[in-house]
PDB file of C-alpha atoms and ligand atoms in Angstrom:
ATOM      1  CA  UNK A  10      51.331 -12.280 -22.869  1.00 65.00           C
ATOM      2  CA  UNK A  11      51.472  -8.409 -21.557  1.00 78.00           C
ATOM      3  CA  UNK A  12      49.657  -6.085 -24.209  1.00 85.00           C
ATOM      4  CA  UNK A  13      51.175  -3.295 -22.792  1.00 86.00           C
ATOM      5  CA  UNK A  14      54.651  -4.364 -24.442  1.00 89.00           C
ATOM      6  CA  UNK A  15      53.204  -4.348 -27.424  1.00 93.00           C
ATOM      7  CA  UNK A  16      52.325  -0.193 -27.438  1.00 95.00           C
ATOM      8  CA  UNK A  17      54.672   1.513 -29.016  1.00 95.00           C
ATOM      9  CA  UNK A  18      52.618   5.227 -27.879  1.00 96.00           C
ATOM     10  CA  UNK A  19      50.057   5.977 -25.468  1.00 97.00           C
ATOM     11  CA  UNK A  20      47.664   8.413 -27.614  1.00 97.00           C
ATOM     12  CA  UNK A  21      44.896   8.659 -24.878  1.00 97.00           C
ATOM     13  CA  UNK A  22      44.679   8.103 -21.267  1.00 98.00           C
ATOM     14  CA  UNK A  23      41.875   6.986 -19.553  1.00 98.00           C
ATOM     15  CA  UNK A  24      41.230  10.590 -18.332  1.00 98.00           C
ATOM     16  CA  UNK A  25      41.365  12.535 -21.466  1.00 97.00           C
ATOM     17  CA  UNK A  26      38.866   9.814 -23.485  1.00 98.00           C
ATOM     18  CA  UNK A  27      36.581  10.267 -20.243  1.00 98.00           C
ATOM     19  CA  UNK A  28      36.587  14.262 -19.901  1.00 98.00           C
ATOM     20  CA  UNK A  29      36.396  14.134 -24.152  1.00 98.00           C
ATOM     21  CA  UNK A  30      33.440  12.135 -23.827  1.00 98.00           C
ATOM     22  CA  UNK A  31      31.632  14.133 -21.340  1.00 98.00           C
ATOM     23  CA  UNK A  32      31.891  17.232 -23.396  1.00 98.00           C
ATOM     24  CA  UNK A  33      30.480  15.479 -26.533  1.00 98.00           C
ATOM     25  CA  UNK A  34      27.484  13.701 -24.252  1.00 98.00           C
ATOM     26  CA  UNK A  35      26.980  17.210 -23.365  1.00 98.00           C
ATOM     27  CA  UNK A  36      26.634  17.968 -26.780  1.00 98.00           C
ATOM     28  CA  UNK A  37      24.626  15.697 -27.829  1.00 98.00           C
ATOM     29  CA  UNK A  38      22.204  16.032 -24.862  1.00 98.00           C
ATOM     30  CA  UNK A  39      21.835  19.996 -26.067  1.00 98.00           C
ATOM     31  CA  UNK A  40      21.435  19.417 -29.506  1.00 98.00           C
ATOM     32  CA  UNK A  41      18.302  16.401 -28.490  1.00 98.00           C
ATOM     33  CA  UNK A  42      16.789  18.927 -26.514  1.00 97.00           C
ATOM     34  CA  UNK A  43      14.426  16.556 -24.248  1.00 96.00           C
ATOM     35  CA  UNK A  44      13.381  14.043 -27.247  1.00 97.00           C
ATOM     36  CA  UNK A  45      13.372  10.142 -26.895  1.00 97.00           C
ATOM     37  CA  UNK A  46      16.608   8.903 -28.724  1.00 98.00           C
ATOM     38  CA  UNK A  47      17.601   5.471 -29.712  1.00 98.00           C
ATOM     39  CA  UNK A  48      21.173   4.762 -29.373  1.00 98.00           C
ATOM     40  CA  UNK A  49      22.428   1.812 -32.009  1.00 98.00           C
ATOM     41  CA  UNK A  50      26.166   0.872 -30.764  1.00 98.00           C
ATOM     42  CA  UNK A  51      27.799  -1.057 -33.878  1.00 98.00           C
ATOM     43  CA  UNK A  52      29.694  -3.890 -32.828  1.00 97.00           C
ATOM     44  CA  UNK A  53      32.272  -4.926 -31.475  1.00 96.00           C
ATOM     45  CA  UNK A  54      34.618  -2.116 -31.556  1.00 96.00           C
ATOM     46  CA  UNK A  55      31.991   0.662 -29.812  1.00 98.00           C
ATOM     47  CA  UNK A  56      30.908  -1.276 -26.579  1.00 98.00           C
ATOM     48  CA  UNK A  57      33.092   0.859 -24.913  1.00 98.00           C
ATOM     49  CA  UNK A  58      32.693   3.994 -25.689  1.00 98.00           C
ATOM     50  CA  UNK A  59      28.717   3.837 -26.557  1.00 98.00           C
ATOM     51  CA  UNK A  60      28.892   2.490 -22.341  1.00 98.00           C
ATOM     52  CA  UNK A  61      30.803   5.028 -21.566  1.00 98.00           C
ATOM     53  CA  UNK A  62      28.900   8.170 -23.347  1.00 98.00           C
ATOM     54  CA  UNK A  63      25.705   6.920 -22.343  1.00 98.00           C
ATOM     55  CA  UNK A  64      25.954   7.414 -18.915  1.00 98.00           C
ATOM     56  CA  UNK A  65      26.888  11.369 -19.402  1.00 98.00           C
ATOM     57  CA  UNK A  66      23.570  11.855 -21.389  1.00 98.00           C
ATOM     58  CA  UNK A  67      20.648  12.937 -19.623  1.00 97.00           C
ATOM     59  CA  UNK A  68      18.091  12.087 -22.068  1.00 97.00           C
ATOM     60  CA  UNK A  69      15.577   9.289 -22.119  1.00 97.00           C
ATOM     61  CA  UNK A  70      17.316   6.899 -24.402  1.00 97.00           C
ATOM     62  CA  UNK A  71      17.064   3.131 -25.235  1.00 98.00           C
ATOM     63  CA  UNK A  72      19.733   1.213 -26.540  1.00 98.00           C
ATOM     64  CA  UNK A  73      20.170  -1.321 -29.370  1.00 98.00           C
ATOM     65  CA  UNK A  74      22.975  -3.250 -31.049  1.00 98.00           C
ATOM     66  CA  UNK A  75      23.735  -3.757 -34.462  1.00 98.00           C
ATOM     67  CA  UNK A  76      27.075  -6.298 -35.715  1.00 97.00           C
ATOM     68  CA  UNK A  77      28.599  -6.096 -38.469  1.00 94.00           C
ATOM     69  CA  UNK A  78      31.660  -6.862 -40.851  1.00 88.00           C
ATOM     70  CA  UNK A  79      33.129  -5.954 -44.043  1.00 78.00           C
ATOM     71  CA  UNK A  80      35.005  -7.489 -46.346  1.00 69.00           C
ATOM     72  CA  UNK A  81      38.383  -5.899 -47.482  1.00 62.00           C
ATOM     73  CA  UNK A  82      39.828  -6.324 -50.570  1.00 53.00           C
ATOM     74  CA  UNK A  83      43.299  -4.798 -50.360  1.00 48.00           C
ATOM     75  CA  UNK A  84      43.039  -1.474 -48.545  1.00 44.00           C
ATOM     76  CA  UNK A  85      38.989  -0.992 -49.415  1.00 52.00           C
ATOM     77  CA  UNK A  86      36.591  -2.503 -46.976  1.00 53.00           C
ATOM     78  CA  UNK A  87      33.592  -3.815 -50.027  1.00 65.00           C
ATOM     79  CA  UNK A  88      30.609  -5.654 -49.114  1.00 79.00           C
ATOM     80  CA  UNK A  89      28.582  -5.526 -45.608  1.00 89.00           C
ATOM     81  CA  UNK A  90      27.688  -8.315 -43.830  1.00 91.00           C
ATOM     82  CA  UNK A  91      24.989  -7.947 -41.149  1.00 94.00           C
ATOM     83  CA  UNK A  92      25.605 -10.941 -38.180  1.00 94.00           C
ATOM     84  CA  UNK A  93      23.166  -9.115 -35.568  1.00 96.00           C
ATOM     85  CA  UNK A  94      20.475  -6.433 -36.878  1.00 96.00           C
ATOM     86  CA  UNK A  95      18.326  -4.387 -34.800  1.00 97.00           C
ATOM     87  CA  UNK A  96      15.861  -6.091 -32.152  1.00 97.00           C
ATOM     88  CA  UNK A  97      13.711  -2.861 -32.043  1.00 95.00           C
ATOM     89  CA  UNK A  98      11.563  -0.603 -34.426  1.00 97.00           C
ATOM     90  CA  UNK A  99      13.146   2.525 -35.193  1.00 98.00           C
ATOM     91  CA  UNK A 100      10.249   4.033 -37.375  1.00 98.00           C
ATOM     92  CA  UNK A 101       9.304   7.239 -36.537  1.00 98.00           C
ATOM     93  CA  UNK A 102      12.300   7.998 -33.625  1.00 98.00           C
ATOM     94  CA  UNK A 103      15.758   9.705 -33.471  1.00 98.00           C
ATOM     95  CA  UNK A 104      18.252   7.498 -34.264  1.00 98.00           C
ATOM     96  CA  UNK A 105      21.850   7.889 -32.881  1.00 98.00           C
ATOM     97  CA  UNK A 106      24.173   5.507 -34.435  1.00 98.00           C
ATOM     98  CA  UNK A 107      27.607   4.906 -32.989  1.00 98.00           C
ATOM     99  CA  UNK A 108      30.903   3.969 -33.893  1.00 98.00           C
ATOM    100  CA  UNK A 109      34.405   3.428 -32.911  1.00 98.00           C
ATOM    101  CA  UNK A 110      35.829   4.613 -36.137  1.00 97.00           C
ATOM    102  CA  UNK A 111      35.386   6.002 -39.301  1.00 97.00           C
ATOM    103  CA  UNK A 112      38.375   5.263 -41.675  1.00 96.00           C
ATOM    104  CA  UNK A 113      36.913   4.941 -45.538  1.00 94.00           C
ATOM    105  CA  UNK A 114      33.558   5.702 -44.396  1.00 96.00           C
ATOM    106  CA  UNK A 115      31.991   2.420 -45.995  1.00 94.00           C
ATOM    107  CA  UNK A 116      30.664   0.780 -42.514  1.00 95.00           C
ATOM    108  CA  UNK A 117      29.092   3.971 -41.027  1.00 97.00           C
ATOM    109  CA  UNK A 118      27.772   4.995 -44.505  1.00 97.00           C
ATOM    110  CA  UNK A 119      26.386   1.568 -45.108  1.00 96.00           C
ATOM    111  CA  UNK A 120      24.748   0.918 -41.921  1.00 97.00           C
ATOM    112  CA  UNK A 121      23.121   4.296 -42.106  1.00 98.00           C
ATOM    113  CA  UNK A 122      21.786   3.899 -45.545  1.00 97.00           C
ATOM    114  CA  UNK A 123      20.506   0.492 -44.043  1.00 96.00           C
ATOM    115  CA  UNK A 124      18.791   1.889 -41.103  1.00 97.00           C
ATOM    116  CA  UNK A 125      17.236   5.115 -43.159  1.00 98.00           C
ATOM    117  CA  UNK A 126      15.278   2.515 -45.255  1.00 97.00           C
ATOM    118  CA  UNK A 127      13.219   1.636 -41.495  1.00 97.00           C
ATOM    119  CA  UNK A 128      12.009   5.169 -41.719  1.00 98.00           C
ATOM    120  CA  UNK A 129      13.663   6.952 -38.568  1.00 98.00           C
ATOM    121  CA  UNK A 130      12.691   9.958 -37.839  1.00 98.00           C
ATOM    122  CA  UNK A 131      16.063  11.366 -38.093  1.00 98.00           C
ATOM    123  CA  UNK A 132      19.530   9.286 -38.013  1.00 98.00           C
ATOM    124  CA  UNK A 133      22.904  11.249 -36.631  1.00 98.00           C
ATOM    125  CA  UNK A 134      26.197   9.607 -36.159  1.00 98.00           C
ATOM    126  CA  UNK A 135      28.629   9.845 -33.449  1.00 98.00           C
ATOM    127  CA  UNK A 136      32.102   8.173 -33.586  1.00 98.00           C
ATOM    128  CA  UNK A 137      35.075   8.252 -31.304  1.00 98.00           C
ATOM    129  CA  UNK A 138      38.264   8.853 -33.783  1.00 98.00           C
ATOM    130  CA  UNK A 139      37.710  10.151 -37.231  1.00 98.00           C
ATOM    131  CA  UNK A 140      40.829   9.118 -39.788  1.00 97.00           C
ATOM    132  CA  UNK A 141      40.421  12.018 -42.814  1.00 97.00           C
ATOM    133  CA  UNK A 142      43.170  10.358 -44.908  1.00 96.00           C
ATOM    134  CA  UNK A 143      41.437   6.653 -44.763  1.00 95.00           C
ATOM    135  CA  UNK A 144      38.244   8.009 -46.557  1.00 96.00           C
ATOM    136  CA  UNK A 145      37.320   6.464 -49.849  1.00 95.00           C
ATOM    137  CA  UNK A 146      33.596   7.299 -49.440  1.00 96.00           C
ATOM    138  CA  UNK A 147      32.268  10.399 -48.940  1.00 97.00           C
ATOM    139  CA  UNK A 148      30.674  10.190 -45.245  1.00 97.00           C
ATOM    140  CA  UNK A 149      30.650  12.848 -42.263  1.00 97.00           C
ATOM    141  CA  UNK A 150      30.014  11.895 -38.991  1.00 98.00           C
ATOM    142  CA  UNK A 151      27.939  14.254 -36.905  1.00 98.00           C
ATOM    143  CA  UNK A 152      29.945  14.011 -33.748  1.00 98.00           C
ATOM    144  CA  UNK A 153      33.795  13.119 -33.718  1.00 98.00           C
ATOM    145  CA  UNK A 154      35.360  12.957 -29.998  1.00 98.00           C
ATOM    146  CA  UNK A 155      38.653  12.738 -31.882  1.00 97.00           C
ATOM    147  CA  UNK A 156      40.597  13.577 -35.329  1.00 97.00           C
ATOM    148  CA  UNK A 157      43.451  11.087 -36.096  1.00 96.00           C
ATOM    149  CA  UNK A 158      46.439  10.810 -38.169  1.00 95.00           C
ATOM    150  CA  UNK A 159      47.118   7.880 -41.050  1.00 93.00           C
ATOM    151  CA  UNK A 160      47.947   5.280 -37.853  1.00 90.00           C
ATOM    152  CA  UNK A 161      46.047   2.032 -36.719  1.00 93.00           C
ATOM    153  CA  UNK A 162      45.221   2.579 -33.068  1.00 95.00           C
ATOM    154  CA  UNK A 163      44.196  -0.110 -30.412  1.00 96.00           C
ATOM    155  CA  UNK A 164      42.313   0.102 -27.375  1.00 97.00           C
ATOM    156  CA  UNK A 165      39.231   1.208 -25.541  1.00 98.00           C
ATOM    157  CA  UNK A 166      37.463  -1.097 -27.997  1.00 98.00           C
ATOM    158  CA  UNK A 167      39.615  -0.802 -30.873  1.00 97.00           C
ATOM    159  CA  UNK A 168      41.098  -4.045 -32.031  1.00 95.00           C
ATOM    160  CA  UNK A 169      43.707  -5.354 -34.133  1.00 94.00           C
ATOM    161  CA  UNK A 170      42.470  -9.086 -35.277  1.00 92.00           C
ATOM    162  CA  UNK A 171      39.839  -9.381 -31.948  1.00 93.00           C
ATOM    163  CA  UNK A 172      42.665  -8.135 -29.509  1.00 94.00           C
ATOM    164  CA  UNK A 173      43.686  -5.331 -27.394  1.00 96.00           C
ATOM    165  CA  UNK A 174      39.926  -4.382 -26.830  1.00 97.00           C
ATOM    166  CA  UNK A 175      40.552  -4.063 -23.407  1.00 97.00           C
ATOM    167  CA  UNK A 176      43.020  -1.628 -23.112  1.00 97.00           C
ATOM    168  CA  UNK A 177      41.838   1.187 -20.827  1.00 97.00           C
ATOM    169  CA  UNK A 178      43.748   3.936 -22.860  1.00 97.00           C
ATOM    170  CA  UNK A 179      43.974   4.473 -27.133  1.00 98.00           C
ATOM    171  CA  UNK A 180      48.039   3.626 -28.358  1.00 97.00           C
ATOM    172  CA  UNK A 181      49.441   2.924 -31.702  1.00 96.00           C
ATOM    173  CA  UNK A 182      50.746  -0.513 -31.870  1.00 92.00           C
ATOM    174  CA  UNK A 183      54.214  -1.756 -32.552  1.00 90.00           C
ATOM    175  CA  UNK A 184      55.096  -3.110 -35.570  1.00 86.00           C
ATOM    176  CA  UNK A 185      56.534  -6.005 -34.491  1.00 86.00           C
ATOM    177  CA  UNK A 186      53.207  -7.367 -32.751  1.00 86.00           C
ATOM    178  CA  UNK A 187      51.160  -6.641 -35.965  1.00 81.00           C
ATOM    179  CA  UNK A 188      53.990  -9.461 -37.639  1.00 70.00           C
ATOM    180  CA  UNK A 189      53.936 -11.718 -34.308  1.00 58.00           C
ATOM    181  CA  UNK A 190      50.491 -12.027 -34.378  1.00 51.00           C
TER     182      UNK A 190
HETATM  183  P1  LIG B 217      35.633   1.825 -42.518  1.00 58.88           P
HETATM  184  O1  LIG B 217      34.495   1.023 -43.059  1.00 58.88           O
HETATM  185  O2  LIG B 217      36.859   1.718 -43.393  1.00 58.88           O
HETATM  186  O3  LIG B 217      35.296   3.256 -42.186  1.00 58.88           O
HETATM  187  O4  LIG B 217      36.131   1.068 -41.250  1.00 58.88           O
HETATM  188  C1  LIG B 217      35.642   1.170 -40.004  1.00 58.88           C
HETATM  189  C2  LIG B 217      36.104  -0.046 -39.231  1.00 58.88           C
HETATM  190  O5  LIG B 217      37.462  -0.404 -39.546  1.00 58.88           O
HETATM  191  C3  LIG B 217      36.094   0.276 -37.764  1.00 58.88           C
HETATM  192  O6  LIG B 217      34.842   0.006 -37.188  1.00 58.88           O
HETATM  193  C4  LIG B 217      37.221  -0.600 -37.251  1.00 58.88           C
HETATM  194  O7  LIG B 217      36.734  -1.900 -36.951  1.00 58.88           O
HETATM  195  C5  LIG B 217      38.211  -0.717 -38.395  1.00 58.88           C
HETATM  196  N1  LIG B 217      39.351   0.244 -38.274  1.00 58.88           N
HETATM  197  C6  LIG B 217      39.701   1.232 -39.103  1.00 58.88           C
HETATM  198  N2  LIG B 217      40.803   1.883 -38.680  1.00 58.88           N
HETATM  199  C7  LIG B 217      41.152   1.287 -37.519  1.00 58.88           C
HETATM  200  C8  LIG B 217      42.225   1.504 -36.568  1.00 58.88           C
HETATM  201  O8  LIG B 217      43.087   2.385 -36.680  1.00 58.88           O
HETATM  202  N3  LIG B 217      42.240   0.665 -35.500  1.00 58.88           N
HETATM  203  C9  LIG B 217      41.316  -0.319 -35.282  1.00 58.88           C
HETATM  204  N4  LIG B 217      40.312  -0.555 -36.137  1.00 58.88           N
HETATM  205  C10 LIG B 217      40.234   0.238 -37.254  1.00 58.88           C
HETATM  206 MG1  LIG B 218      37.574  -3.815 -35.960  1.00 58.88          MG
END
């Protein structure tokens, strides 16, 4: 099966998520000013783009991984499930926690009231699209590479049920391959 049939619009290219992401690894590398950062990529959906940013930041950083997944009832994602937690200690650094999206806030705001309770010395997030009309919990992310409109977007790590991950650019998908699949 070809993925690419199934895009109805190309949001992103390659080359505007790549110069975006440079500007907010800039950013970020400014605001850290020379301290030791841990990066914490939730999974699956920011492998990408934690990769990706990473590599622009010119700090000295270690990386962990934390998976999770909620449970939706209806349109509101409820209770967090942790499948992976950390595999390092986090007390007393700078915690960057990452994210492919924020839609109605629940899994960012969760995961950082989960990882404040290990005693960081401070905890920022950074996520790659923020959707303003999803939110149903009040949560602000403290970088945003992008602001997007009430549409569910594939790609560049973004899935719709486990696929389309490994598109190299951000689309909205048709709506005949959210029925087909
Ligand atoms: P929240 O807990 O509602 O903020 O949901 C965040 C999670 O929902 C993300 O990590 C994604 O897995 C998923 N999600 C929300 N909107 C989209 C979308 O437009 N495309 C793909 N996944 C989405
Ligand atoms: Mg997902």
């Amino acid at each position: 099966m070809n993925y690419l049939s199934d895009i109805k619009e190309i949001l992103y290219s390659p080359r505007d998520i790549d110069e975006r992401i440079q500007g907010l690894a800039k950013q970020i590398q400014t605001d850290y000013n020379g301290e030791d950062v841990v990066i914490i990529s939730i999974l699956k959906g920011s492998f990408i783009f934690t990769s990706d940013l990473i590599r622009y930041i010119n700090l000295r950083l270690t990386i962990d991984f934390i998976h999770v997944s909620s449970y939706r009832e209806g349109m509101t994602s409820k209770e967090l499930i942790i499948n992976k937690g950390l595999s390092s200690n986090i007390n007393n650094k700078h915690v960057l926690l990452i994210d492919d999206i924020i839609d109605t806030g629940n899994t960012l705001k969760q995961v950082k009231e989960i990882l404040t309770k290990e005693n960081p010395l401070s905890i920022k997030t950074c996520v790659l699209y923020n959707k303003p009309s999803g939110r149903k919990v009040e949560m602000v992310a403290d970088y945003v590479a992008y602001d997007v409109g009430n549409y569910f977007i594939v790609g560049y790590g973004l899935d719709y049920n486990e696929k389309y991950r490994n598109l190299p650019f951000v689309g909205i998908l048709r709506e005949e391959a959210i029925t087909k699949i």
